Short mmCIF file of C-alpha atoms in Angstrom, two decimals:
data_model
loop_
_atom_site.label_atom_id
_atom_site.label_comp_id
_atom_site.label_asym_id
_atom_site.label_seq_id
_atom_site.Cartn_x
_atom_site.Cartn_y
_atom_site.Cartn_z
CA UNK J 1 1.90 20.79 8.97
CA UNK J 2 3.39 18.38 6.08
CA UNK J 3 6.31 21.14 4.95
CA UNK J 4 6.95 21.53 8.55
CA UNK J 5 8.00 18.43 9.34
CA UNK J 6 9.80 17.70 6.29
CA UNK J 7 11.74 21.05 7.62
CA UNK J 8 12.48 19.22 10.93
CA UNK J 9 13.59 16.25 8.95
CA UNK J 10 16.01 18.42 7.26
CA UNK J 11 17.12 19.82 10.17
CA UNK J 12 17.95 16.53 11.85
CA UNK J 13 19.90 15.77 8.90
CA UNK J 14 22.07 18.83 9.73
CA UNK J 15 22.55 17.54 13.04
CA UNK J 16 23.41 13.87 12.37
CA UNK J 17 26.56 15.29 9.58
CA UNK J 18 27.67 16.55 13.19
CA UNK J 19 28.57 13.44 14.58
CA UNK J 20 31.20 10.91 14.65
CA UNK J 21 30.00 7.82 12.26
CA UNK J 22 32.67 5.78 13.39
CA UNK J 23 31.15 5.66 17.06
CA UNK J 24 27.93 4.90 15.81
CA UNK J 25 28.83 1.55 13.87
CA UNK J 26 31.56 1.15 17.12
CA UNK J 27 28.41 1.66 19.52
CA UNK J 28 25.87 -0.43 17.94
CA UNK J 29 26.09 -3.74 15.50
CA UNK J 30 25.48 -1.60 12.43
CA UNK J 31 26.32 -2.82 8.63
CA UNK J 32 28.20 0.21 6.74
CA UNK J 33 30.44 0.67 3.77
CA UNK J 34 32.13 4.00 2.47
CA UNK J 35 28.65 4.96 1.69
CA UNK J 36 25.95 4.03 4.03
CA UNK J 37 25.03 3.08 7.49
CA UNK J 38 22.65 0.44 7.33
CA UNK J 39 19.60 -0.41 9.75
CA UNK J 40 16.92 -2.47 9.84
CA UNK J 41 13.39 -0.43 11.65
CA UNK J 42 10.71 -2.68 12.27
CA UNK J 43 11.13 -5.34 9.66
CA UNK J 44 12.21 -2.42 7.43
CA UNK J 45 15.72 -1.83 6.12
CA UNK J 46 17.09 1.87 6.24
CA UNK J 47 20.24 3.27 4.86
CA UNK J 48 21.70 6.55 5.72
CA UNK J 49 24.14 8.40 3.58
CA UNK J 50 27.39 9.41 5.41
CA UNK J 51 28.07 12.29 3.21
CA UNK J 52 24.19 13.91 3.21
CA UNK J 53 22.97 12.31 5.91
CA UNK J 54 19.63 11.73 3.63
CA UNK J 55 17.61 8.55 4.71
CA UNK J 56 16.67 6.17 2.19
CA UNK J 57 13.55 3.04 2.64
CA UNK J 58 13.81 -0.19 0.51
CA UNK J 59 10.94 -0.76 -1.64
CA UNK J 60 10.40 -3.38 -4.02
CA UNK J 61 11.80 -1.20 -6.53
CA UNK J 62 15.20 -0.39 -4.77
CA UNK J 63 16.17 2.56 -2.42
CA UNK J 64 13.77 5.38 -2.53
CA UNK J 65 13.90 8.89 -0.49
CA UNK J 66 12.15 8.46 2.93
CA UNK J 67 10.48 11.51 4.75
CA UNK J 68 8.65 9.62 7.04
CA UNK J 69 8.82 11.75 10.23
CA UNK J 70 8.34 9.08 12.45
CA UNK J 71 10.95 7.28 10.82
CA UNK J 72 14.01 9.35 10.52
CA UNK J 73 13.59 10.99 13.81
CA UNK J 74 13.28 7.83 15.34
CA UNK J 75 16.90 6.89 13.34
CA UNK J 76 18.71 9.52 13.79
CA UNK J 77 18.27 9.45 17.45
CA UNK J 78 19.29 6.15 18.35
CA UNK J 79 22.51 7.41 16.09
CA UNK J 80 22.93 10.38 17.69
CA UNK J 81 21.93 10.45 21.36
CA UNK J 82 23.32 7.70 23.41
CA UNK J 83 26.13 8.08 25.72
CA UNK J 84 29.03 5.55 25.65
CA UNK J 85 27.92 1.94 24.91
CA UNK J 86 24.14 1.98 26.39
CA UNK J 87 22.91 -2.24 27.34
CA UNK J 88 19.84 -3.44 27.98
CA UNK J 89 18.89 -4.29 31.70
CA UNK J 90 16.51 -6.97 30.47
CA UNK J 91 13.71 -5.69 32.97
CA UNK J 92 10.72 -4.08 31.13
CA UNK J 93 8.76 -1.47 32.59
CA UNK J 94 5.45 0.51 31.14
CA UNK J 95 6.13 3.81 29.18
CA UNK J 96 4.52 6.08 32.21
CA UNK J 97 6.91 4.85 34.40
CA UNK J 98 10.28 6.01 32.06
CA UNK J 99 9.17 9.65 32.10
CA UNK J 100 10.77 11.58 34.28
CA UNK J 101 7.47 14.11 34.62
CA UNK J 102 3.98 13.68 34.35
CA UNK J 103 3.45 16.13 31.07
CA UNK J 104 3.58 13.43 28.97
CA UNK J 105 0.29 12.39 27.42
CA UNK J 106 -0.82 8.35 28.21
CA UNK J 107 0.29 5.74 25.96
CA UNK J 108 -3.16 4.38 26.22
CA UNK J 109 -4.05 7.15 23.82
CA UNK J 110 -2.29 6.04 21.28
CA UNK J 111 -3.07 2.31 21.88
CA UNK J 112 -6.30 2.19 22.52
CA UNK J 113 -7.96 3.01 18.65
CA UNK J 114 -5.54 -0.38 17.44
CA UNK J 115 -7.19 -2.34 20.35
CA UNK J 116 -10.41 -1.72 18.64
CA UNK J 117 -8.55 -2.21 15.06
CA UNK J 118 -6.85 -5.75 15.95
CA UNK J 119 -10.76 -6.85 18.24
CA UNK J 120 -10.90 -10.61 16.83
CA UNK J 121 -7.62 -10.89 14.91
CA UNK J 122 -5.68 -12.37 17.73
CA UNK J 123 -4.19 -15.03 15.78
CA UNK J 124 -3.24 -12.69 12.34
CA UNK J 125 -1.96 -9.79 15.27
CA UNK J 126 0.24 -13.48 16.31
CA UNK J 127 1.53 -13.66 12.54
CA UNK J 128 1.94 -10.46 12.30
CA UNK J 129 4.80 -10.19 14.96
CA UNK J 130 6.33 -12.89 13.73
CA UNK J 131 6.54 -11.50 10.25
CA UNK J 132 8.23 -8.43 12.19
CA UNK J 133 11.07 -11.08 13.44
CA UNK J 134 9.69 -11.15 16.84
CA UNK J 135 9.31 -13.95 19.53
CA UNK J 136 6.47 -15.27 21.55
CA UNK J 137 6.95 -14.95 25.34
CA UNK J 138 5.66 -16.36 28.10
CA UNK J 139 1.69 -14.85 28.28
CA UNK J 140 1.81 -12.86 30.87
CA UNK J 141 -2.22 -12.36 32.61
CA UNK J 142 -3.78 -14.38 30.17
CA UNK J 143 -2.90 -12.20 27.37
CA UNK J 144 -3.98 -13.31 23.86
CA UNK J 145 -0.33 -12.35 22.26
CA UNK J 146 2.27 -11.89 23.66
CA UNK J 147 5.75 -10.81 21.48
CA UNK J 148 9.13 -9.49 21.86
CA UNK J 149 9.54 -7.28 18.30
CA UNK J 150 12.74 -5.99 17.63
CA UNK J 151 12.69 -2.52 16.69
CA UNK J 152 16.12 -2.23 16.14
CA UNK J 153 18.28 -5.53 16.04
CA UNK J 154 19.71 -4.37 19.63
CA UNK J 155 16.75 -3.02 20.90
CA UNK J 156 13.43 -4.62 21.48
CA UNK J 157 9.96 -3.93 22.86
CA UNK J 158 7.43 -6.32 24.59
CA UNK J 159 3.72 -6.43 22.52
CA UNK J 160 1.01 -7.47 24.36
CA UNK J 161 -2.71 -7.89 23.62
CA UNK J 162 -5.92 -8.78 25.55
CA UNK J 163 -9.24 -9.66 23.34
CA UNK J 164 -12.02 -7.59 24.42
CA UNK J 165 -15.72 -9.21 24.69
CA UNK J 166 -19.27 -7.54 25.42
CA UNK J 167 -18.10 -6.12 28.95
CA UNK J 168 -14.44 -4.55 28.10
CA UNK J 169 -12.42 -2.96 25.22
CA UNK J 170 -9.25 -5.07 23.26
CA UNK J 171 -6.56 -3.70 25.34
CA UNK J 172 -2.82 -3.57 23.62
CA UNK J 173 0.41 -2.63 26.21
CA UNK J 174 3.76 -1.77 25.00
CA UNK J 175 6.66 -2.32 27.53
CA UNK J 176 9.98 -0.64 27.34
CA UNK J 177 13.37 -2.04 28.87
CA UNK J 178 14.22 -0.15 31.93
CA UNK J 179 17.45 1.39 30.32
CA UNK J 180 15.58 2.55 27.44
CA UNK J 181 16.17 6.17 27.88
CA UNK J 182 19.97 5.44 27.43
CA UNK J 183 19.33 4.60 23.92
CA UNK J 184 16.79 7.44 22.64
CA UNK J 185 15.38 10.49 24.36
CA UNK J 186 11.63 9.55 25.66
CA UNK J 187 9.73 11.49 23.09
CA UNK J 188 11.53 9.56 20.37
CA UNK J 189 9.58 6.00 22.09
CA UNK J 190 6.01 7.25 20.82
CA UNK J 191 7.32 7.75 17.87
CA UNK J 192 8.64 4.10 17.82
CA UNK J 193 5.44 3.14 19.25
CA UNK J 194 3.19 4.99 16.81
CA UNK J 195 5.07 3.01 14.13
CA UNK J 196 5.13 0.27 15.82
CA UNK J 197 1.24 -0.18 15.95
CA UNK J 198 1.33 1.15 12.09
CA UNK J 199 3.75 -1.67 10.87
CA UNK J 200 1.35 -4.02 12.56
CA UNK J 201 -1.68 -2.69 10.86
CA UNK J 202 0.01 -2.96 7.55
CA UNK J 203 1.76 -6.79 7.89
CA UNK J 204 -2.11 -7.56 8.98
CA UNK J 205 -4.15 -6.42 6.63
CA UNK J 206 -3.06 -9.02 3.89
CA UNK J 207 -2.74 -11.97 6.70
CA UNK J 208 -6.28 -11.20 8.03
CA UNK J 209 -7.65 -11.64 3.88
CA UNK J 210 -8.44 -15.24 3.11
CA UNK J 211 -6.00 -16.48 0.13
CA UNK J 212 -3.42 -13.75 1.04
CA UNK J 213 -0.55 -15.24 2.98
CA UNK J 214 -0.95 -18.40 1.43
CA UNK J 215 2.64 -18.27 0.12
CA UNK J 216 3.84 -16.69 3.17
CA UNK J 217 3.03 -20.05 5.03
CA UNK J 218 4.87 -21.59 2.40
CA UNK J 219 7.72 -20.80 3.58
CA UNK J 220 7.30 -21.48 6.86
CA UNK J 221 7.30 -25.09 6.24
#
């Protein structure tokens, strides 16, 4: 399964060389230089190489290779598939209702195992968005959190989670702008969700561990 997704990666790769770069950094407010495009995923920054098209994560240590197949699909297609100039509507709608058939298995699949995984963390799941540079929002329903994360600078997605108790389950919904198909095709959104919920598990883990963020809130004051 691993070597065949690292052959789909590749294969993207092919497929982004076939595009115009200069519409893509025309398109969307994208950093480059004679060498990269820049991007910042999820509190992550990205850089692509204009002459290999190879994607490339910043560690602590510098650039390193990234494979991720979440990741690179998910960036090559917001550089690759829209149309034109593609703008937000600034009405956000639920995943089910984007598709444009019913094949397409329920978000709540996906969701439903971090529900369980964030139960009783409300205020680190709070930190946690922030940490991904989002904003709170009005709490819609009494939700517990309630965040606009940018996944890509332009491009953001509305994070919302109920605590569960002894009667019903943590419930977590993801809501997508109503033009988001313009920007990537709709199989390309789970894989933004999927990382989505992933990123969050990993900016938790430390925040949710007594002592651990203590220079984190530092900062903040």
């Amino acid at each position: 399964m691993g070597s065949n997704y690292e052959k789909q990666v590749f294969a993207a790769r092919e497929i982004f060389l076939k595009y115009d770069q200069r519409i893509m950094t025309e398109r969307f407010p994208i950093k480059s230089d004679e060498k990269y495009l820049y991007l910042k995923f999820l509190g992550t920054d990205y850089r692509v190489c204009r002459e290999n098209g190879e994607i490339e994560e910043q560690k602590e240590e510098g650039y390193v290779p990234c494979l991720d197949y979440q990741v690179v699909m998910a960036l090559y297609d917001i550089l690759c598939y829209p149309k034109g100039r593609p703008a937000l509507s600034g009405e956000w709608r639920t995943l089910a209702s984007l598709q444009v058939t019913h094949s397409s298995p329920s978000a709540d699949k996906f969701t439903a195992p971090y529900g369980k995984l964030f139960s009783g963390k409300a205020g680190a799941l709070a930190d946690a968005c922030k940490r991904l540079g989002g904003r709170r929002l009005d709490v819609p329903a009494s939700a517990d959190v309630s965040w606009e994360i940018p996944v890509f600078s332009f491009f953001p997605v509305a994070f919302r989670f109920w605590e569960g108790d002894e009667e019903f389950s943590s419930v977590i919904t993801l809501l997508w702008d109503k033009n988001s198909l313009d920007f990537m095709h709709f199989e390309t959104l789970y894989y933004v969700m999927n990382h989505l919920l992933e990123r969050l598990k990993e900016v938790i883990r430390p925040i949710a561990i007594p002592g651990c963020y203590k220079e984190d809130k530092k900062h903040e004051k």
